[in-house]
Tab-separated table of C-alpha atoms and ligand atoms in Angstrom:
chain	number	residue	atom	x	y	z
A	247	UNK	CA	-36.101	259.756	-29.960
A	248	UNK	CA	-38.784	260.047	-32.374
A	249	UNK	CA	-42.200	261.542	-31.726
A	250	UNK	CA	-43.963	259.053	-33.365
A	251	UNK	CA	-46.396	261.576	-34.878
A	252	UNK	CA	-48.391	259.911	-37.769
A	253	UNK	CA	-48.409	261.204	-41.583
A	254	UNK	CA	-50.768	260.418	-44.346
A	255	UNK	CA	-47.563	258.674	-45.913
A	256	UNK	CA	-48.285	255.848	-43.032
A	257	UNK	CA	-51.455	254.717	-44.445
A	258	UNK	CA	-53.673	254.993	-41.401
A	259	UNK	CA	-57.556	254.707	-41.464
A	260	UNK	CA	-60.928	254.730	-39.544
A	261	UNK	CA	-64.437	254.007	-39.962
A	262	UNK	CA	-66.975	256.634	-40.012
A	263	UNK	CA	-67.989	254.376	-37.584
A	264	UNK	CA	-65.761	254.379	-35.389
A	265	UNK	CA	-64.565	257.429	-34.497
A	266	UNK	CA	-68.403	258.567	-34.530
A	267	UNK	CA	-69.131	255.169	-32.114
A	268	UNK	CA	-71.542	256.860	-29.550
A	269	UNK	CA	-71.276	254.379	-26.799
A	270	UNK	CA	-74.285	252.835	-27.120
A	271	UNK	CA	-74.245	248.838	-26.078
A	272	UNK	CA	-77.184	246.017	-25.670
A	273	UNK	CA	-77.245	246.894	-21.499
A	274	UNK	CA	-76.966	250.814	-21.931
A	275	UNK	CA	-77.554	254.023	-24.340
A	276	UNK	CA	-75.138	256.379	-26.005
A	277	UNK	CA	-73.190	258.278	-23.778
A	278	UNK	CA	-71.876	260.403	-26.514
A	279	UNK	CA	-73.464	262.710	-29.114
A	280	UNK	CA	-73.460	261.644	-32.902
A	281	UNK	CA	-70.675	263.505	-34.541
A	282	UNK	CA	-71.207	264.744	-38.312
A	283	UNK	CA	-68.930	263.149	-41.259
A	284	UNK	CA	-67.413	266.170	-42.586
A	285	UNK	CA	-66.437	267.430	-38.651
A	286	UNK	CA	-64.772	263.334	-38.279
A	287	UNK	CA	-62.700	263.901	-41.542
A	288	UNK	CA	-61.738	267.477	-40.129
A	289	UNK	CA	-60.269	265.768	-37.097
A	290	UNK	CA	-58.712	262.716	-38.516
A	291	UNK	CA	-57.120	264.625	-40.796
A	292	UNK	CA	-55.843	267.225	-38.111
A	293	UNK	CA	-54.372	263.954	-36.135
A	294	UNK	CA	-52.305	262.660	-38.972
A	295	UNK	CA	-54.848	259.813	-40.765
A	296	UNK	CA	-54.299	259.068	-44.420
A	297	UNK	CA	-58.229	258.204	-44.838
A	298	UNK	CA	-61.604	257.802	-43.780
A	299	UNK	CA	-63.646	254.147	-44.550
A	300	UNK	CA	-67.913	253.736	-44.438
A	301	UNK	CA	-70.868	251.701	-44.435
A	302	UNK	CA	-73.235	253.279	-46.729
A	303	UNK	CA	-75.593	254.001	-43.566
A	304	UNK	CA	-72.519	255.865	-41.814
A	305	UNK	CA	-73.019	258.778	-44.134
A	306	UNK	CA	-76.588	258.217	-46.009
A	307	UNK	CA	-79.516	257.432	-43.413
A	308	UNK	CA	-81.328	254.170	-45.385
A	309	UNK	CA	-84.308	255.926	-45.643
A	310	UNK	CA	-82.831	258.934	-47.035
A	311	UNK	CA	-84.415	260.250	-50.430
A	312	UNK	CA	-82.063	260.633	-53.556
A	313	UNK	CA	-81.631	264.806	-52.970
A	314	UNK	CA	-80.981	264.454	-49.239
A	315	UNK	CA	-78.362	261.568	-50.007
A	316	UNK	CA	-76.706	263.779	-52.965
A	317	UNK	CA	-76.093	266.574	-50.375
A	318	UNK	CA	-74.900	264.602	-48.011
A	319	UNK	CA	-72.329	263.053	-50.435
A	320	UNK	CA	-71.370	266.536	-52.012
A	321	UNK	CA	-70.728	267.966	-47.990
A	322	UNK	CA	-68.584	265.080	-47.356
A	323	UNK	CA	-66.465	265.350	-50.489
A	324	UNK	CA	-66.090	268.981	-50.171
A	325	UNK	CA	-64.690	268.420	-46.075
A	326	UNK	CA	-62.310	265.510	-48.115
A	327	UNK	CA	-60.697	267.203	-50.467
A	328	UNK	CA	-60.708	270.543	-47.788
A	329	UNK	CA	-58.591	268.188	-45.718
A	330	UNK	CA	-57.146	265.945	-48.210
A	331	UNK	CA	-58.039	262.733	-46.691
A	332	UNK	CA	-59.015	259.800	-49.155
A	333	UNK	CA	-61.732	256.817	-48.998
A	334	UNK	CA	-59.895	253.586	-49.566
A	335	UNK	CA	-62.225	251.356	-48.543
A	336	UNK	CA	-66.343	251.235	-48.567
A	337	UNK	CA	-69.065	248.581	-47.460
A	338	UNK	CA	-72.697	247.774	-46.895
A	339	UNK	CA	-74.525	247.970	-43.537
A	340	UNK	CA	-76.408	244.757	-43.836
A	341	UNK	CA	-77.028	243.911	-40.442
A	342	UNK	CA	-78.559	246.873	-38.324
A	343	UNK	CA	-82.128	246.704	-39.909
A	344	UNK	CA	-84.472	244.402	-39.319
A	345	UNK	CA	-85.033	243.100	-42.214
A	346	UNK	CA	-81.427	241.527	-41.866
A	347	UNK	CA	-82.301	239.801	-38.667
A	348	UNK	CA	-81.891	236.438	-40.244
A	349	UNK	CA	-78.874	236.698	-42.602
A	350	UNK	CA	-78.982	239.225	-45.594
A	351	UNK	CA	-77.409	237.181	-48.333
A	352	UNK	CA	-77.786	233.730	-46.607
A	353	UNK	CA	-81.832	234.734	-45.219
A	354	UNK	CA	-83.871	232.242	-45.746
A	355	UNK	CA	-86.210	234.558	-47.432
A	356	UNK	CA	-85.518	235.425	-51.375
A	357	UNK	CA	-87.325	238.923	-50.666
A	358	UNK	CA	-84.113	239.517	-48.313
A	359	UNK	CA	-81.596	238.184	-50.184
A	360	UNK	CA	-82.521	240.321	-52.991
A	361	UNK	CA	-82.529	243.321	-51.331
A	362	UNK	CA	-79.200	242.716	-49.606
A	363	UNK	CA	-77.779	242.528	-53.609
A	364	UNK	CA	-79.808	245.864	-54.365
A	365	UNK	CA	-78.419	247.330	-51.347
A	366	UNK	CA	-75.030	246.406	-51.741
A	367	UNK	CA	-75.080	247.476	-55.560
A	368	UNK	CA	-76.231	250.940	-54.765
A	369	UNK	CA	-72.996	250.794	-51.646
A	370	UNK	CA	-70.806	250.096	-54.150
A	371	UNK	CA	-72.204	253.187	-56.387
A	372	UNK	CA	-71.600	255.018	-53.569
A	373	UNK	CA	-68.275	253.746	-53.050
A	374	UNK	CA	-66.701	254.117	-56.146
A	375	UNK	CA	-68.249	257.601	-56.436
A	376	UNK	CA	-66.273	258.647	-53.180
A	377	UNK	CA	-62.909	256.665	-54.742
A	378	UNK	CA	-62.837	253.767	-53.061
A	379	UNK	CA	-61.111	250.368	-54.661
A	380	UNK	CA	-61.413	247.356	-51.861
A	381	UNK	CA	-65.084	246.506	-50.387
A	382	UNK	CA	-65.262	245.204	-47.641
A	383	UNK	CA	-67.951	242.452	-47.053
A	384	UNK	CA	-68.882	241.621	-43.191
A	385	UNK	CA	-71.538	238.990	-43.057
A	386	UNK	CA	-72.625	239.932	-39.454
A	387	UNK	CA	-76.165	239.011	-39.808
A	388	UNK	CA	-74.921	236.163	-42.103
A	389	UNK	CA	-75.393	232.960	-39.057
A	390	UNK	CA	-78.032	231.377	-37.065
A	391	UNK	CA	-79.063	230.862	-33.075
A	392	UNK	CA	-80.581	227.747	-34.158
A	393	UNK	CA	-80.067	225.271	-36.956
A	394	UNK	CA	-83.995	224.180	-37.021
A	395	UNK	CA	-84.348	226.001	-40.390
A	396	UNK	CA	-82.066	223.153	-41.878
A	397	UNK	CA	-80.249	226.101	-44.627
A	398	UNK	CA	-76.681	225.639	-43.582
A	399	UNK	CA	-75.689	223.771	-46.794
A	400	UNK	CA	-78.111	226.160	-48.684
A	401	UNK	CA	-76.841	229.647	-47.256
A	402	UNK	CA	-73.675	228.453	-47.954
A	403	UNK	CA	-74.559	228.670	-51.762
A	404	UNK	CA	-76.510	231.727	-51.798
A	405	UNK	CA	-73.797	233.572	-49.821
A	406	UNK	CA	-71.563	232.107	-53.209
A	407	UNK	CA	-74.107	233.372	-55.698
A	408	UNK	CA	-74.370	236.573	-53.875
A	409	UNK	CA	-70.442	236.899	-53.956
A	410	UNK	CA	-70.740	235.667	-57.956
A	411	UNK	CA	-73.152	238.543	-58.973
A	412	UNK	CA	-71.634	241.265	-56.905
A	413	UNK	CA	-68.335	240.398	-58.505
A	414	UNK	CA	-69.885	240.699	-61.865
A	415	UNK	CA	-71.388	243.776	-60.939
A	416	UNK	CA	-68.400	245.233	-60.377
A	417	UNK	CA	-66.588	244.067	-63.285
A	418	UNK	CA	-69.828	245.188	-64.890
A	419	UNK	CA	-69.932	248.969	-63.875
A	420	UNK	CA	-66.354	249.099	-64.213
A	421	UNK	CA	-65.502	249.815	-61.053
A	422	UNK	CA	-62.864	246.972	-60.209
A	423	UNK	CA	-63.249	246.638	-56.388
A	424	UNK	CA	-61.231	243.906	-55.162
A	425	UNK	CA	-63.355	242.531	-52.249
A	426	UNK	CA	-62.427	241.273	-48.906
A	427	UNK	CA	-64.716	238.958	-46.573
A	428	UNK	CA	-64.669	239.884	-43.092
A	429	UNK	CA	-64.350	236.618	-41.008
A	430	UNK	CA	-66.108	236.686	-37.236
A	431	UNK	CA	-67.036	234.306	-35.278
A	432	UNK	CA	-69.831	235.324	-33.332
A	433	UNK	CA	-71.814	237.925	-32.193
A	434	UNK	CA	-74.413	239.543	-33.457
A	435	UNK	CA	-75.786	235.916	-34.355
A	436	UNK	CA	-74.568	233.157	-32.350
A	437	UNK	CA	-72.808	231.078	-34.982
A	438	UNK	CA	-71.602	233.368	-37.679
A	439	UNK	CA	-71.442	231.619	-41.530
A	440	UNK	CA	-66.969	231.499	-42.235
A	441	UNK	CA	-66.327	232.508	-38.963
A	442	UNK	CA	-62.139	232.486	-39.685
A	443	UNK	CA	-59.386	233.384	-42.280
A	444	UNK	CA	-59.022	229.816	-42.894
A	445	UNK	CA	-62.686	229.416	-43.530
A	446	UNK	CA	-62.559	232.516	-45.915
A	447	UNK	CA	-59.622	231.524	-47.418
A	448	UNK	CA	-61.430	227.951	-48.518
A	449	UNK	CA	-64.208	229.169	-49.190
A	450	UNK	CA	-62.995	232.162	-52.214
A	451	UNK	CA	-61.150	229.318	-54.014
A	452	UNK	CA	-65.128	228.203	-55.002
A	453	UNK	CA	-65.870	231.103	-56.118
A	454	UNK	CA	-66.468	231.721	-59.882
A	455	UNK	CA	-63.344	234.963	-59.980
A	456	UNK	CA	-61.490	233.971	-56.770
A	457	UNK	CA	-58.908	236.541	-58.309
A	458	UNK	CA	-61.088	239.445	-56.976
A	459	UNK	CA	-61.717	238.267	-53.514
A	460	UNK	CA	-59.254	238.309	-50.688
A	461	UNK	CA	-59.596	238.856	-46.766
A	462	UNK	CA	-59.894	242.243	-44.284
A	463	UNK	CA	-58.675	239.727	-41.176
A	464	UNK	CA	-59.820	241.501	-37.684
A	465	UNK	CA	-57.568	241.485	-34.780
A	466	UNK	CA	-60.732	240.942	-32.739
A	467	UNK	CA	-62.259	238.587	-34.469
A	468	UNK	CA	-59.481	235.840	-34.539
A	469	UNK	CA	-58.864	236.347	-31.003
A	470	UNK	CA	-62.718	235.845	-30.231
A	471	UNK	CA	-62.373	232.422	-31.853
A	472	UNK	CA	-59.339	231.520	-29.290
A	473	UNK	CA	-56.978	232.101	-32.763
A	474	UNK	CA	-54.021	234.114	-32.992
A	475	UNK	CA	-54.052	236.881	-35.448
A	476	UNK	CA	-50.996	236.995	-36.486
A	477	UNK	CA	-50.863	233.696	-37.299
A	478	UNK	CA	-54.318	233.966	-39.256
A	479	UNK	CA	-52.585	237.435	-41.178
A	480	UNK	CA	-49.502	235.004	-42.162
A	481	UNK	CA	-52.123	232.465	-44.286
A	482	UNK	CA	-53.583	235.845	-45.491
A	483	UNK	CA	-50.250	236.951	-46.726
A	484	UNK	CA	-49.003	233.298	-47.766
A	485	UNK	CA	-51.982	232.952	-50.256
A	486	UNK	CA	-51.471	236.780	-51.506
A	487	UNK	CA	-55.099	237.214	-50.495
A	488	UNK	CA	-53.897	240.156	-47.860
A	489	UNK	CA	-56.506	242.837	-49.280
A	490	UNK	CA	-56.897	244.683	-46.001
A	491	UNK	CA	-56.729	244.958	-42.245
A	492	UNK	CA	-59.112	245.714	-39.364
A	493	UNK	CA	-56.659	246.837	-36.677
A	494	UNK	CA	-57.719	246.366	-32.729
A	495	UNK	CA	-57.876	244.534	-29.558
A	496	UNK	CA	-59.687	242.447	-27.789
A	497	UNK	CA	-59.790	240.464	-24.442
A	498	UNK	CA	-59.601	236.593	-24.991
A	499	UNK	CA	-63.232	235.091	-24.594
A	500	UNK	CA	-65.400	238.174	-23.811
A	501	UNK	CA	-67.729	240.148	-25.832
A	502	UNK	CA	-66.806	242.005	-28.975
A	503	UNK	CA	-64.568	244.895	-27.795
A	504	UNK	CA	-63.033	246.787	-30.085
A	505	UNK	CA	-60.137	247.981	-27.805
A	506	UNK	CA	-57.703	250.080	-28.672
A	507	UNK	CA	-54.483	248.764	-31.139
A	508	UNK	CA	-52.311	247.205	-28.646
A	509	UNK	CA	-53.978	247.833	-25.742
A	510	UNK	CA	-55.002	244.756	-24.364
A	511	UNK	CA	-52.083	242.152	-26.239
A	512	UNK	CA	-48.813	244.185	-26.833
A	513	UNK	CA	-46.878	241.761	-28.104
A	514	UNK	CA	-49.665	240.095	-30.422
A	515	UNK	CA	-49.467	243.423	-31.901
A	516	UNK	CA	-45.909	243.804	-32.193
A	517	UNK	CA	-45.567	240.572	-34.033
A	518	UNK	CA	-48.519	241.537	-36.255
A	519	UNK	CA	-47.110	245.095	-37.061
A	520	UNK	CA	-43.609	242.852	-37.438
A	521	UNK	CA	-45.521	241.346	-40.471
A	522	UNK	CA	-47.174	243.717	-42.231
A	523	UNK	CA	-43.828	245.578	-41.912
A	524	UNK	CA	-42.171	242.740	-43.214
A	525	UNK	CA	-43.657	241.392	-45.832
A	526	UNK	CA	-44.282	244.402	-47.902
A	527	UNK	CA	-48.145	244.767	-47.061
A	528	UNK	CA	-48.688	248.356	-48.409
A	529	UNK	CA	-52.717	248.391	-48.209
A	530	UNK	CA	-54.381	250.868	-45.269
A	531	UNK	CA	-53.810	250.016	-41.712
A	532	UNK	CA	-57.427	250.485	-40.722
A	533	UNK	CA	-58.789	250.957	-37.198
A	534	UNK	CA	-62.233	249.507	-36.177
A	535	UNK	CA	-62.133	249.528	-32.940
A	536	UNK	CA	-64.074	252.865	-30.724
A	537	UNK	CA	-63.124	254.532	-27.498
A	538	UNK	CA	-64.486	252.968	-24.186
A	539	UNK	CA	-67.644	253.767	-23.106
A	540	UNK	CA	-66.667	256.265	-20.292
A	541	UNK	CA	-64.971	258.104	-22.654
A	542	UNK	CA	-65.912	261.857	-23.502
A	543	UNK	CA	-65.015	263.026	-27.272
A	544	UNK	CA	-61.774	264.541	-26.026
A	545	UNK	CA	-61.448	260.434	-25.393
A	546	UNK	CA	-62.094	259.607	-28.551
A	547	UNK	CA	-59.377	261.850	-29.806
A	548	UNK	CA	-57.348	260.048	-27.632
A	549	UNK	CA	-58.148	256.874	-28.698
A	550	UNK	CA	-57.577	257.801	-32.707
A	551	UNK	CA	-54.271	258.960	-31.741
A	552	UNK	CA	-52.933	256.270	-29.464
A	553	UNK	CA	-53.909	253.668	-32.274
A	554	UNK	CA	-51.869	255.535	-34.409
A	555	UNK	CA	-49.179	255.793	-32.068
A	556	UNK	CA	-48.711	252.525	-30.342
A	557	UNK	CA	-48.946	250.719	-34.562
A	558	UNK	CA	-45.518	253.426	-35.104
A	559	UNK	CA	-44.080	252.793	-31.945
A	560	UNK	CA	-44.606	249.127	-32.324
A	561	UNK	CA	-43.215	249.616	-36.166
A	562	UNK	CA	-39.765	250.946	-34.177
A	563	UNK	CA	-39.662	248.237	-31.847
A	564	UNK	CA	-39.262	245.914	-35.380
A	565	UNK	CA	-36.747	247.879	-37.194
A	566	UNK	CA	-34.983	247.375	-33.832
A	567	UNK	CA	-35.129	243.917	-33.223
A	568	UNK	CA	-33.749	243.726	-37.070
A	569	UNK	CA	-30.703	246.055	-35.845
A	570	UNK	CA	-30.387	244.445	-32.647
A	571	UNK	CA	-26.844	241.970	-32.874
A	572	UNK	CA	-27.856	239.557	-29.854
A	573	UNK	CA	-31.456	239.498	-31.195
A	574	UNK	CA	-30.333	238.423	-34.531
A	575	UNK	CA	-27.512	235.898	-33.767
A	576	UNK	CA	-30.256	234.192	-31.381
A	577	UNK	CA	-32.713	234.264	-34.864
A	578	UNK	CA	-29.480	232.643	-36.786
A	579	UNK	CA	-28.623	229.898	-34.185
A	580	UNK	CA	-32.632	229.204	-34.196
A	581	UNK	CA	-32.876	228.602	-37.994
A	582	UNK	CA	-30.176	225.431	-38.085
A	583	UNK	CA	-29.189	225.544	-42.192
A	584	UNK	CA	-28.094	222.255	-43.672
A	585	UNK	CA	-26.369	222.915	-47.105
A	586	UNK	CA	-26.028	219.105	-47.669
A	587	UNK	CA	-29.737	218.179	-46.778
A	588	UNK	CA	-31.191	221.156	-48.525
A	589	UNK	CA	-30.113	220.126	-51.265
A	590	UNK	CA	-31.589	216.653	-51.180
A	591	UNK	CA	-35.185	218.194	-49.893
A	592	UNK	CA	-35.646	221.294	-52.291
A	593	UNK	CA	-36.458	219.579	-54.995
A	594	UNK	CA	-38.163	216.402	-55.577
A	595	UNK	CA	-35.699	213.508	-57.745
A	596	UNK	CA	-35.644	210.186	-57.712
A	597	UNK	CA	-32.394	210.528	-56.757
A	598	UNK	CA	-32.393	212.919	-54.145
A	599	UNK	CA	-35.498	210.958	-52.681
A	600	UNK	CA	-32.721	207.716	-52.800
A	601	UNK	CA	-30.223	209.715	-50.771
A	602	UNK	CA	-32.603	211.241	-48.480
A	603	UNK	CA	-34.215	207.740	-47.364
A	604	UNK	CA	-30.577	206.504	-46.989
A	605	UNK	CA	-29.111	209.366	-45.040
A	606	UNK	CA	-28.869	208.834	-41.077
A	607	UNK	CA	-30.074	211.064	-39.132
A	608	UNK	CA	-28.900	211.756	-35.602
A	609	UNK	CA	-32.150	211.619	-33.588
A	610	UNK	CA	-30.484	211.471	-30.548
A	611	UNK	CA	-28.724	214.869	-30.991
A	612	UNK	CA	-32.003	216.347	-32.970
A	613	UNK	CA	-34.036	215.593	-29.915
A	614	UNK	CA	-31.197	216.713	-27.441
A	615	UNK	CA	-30.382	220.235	-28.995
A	616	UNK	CA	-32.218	223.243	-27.198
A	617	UNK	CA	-33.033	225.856	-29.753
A	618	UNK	CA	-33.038	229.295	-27.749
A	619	UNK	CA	-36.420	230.362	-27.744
A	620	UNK	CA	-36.641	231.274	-23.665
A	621	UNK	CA	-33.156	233.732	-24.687
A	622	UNK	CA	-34.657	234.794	-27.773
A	623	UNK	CA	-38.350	235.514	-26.306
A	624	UNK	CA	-36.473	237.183	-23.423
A	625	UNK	CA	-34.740	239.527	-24.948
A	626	UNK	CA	-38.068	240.356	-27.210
A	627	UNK	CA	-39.582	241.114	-24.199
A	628	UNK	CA	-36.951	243.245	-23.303
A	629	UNK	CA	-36.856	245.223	-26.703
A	630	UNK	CA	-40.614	245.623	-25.985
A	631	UNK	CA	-40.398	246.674	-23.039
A	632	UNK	CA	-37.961	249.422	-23.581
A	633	UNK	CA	-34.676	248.372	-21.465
A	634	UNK	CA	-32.628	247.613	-24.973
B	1417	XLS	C1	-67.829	244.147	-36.684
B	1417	XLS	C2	-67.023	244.406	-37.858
B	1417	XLS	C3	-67.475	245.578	-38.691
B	1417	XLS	C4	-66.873	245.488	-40.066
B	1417	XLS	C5	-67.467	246.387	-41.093
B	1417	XLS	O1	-67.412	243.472	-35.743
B	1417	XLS	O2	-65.693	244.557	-37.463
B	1417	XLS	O3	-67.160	246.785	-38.060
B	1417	XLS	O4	-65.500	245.740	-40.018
B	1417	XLS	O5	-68.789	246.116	-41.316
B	1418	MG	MG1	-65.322	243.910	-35.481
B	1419	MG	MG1	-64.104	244.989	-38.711
C-alpha cells in the first residue's frame, strides 16, 4: 500500500495566500493569526510541496517603501533556497484596494486603469526576480453590479489593450512569462468580465500574441457557473492553452469556497486528476483553496496535506482503472471501431463523401444497442470507492 506521502518531484503548490488565509469572511473576522512568508515556505516545504505562488501584496504590503520591500524579498529568498522550494507562478493583487472597486484594467476611470498596468509591471519585476515563468491574471474586480455605466463593449477592449501592453512588457524586459487568465464567474462583483474557459479561450485568439496567453482554469470557479471542470480543463488541454491549474472544491451554487481538493466532489476530481495524468500536463498542481474557518493552524496543516494527499491517492485510483481488465474491456466495448467507415470519414474526398452518402446505415440497431455506461460507471464507483 503506498503512503501517499508527497515529493517535490509531484509538482505541488500553494498560494502565500492560502496557506496564510486567516479566516476572515464578509459576516465575520479572522479567526487565525497572519503567518509570516518565510515560516509558510518552512512548512510547505516540511509537508512535501514543490513550491510556493504570490500576489505581490502576499509578501510586499502596497504601501511598503522600496528598503522595506527589498528586505522582505531578500528574507523570503533566503527561507527558499534554505528549504529549496521554488516560485513557479506570480500575480497582481488588483482587487483588494479600493481604488479597484470598479474594475482595474476594465475601470471606467483611465487614472485606474493606468495604475493597474504600473502595478502589474512592478508584480511582474517582482516575479521574475523570485523565478517565476507563468503569471497569472485574475480579473476579480474586472465586472459590474450594474450595467448603467454602458462600458461593457468598452472594458472589453481595454481589458485587450491591457493584456497587449503587459505582453509587450514582458517580451520587453525579457522576462518571457507565459500568462494565464483566471476565468470566474462571480463574486467579488456580481457579473465578472470572461467569466469561463470558453470565454477565455475566445477571447486570447483576439489578442495581438495569443501565443503567450493560455488559461489557470479553477475547480471552483467552473463549478460556480453550474460547469463541470473537467470538462472546461479538456478545451484547455484540446487548444494546448493548459498553462496552469487552480486545484479545489466547491459546493454547487453557494458562495466562493475554496474547499479542500476533493472534498466536496470526489469523483469530479478523480476524472480531473485522470486528465492531467493523462494527457501529459506537467505544469504545477496548485492549491487555492484555505482551511475552513473553524480551523486552528494545526488545521491548516491539515488541510495542505490532505490536498496533497487525496490529488496522489486520486492519481492511484487512475493508474488503476488503466490496469483494471473489466474496467478496460467495458472502455473497449464503449468505443464501437468501424475500420470500413473510418476510413470513409477520416479524410474528406469526393469519393469517400460518394460512399459515405450511399452507405446504409442500420438505425434501427444504432438506436437499439446499449453502450455500458451504468456497468462501466459502476465499477468506477467501485474503484473509487476502494472495494476493487
Ligand atoms: C479567487 C481566485 C484568486 C486567484 C489569484 O477566487 O481564485 O485566488 O487564483 O488571484
Ligand atoms: Mg478562487
Ligand atoms: Mg484561483
Amino acid at each position: 500500500m503506498p503512503d501517499f506521502t508527497p515529493t517535490p518531484a509531484d509538482k505541488f503548490t500553494f498560494g502565500l495566500w492560502t496557506v496564510g488565509n486567516t479566516g476572515r469572511d464578509p459576516f465575520g473576522e479572522a479567526t487565525r493569526p497572519v503567518l509570516k512568508a518565510p515560516y509558510l515556505v518552512e512548512r510547505l516545504a516540511a509537508l512535501g510541496a514543490y513550491g510556493v505562488n504570490l500576489h505581490d501584496n502576499d509578501l510586499v504590503p502596497i504601501d511598503a517603501t522600496a528598503a522595506q520591500r527589498d528586505a522582505l524579498v531578500r528574507e523570503f529568498q533566503q527561507a527558499l533556497s534554505d528549504h529549496g522550494l521554488v516560485v513557479p507562478m506570480a500575480t497582481t493583487n488588483l482587487f483588494s484596494d479600493p481604488a479597484f472597486k470598479d474594475g482595474a484594467f476594465t475601470s471606467a476611470d483611465a487614472r485606474v486603469r493606468a495604475y493597474a498596468l504600473s502595478k502589474t509591471m512592478h508584480a511582474m519585476d517582482l516575479g521574475a526576480e523570485l523565478g517565476a515563468s507563468t503569471y497569472v491574471l485574475w480579473g476579480g474586480r474586472e465586472g459590474t453590479e450594474v450595467d448603467a455605466g454602458g462600458k461593457l463593449l468598452d472594458a472589453l477592449g481595454w481589458f485587450r489593450d491591457s493584456l497587449n501592453y503587459l505582453a509587450e512588457y514582458s517580451e520587453s524586459q525579457g522576462y518571457g512569462y507565459r500568462f494565464a487568465l483566471e476565468p470566474k464567474p462571480n463574486e467579488p462583483r456580481a457579473d465578472i468580465f470572461l467569466p469561463t474557459v470558453g470565454s477565455a479561450l475566445g477571447f486570447i485568439a483576439t489578442l495581438d500574441r495569443p501565443e503567450l496567453f493560455g488559461l489557470n482554469p479553477e475547480f471552483a470557479h467552473e463549478t460556480m457557473a453550474g460547469l463541470s471542470f473537467p470538462h472546461a480543463v479538456a478545451q484547455a488541454i484540446d487548444a494546448g492553452k493548459l498553462f496552469h491549474i487552480d486545484l479545489n472544491d466547491q459546493k454547487m451554487g453557494r458562495f466562493d469556497q475554496d474547499l479542500r481538493f476533493g472534498a466536496e466532489n470526489p469523483k469530479g476530481a478523480f476524472f480531473l486528476v485522470k486528465l492531467l495524468e493523462e494527457s501529459g500536463y506537467a505544469g504545477p498542481k496548485h492549491f487555492d483553496a484555505h482551511a475552513l474557518r473553524t480551523e486552528d493552524e494545526a488545521g491548516v496543516w491539515a488541510f495542505a496535506r490532505g490536498c496533497m494527499r487525496t490529488y496522489l491517492i486520486l492519481r492511484d485510483k487512475v493508474q488503476r482503472f488503466a490496469q483494471d481488465a473489466e474496467i478496460q474491456a467495458a472502455l473497449a466495448a464503449y468505443r464501437v471501431r468501424d475500420a470500413e467507415l473510418e476510413a470513409l470519414t477520416g479524410t474528406f474526398t469526393p469519393a469517400n463523401a460518394g460512399a459515405l452518402k450511399a452507405h446504409a446505415f442500420d438505425r434501427a440497431a444504432l438506436g437499439t444497442r446499449g453502450p455500458g455506461l451504468e456497468a462501466l460507471d459502476q465499477l468506477t464507483m467501485e474503484l473509487l470507492l476502494g472495494v476493487r
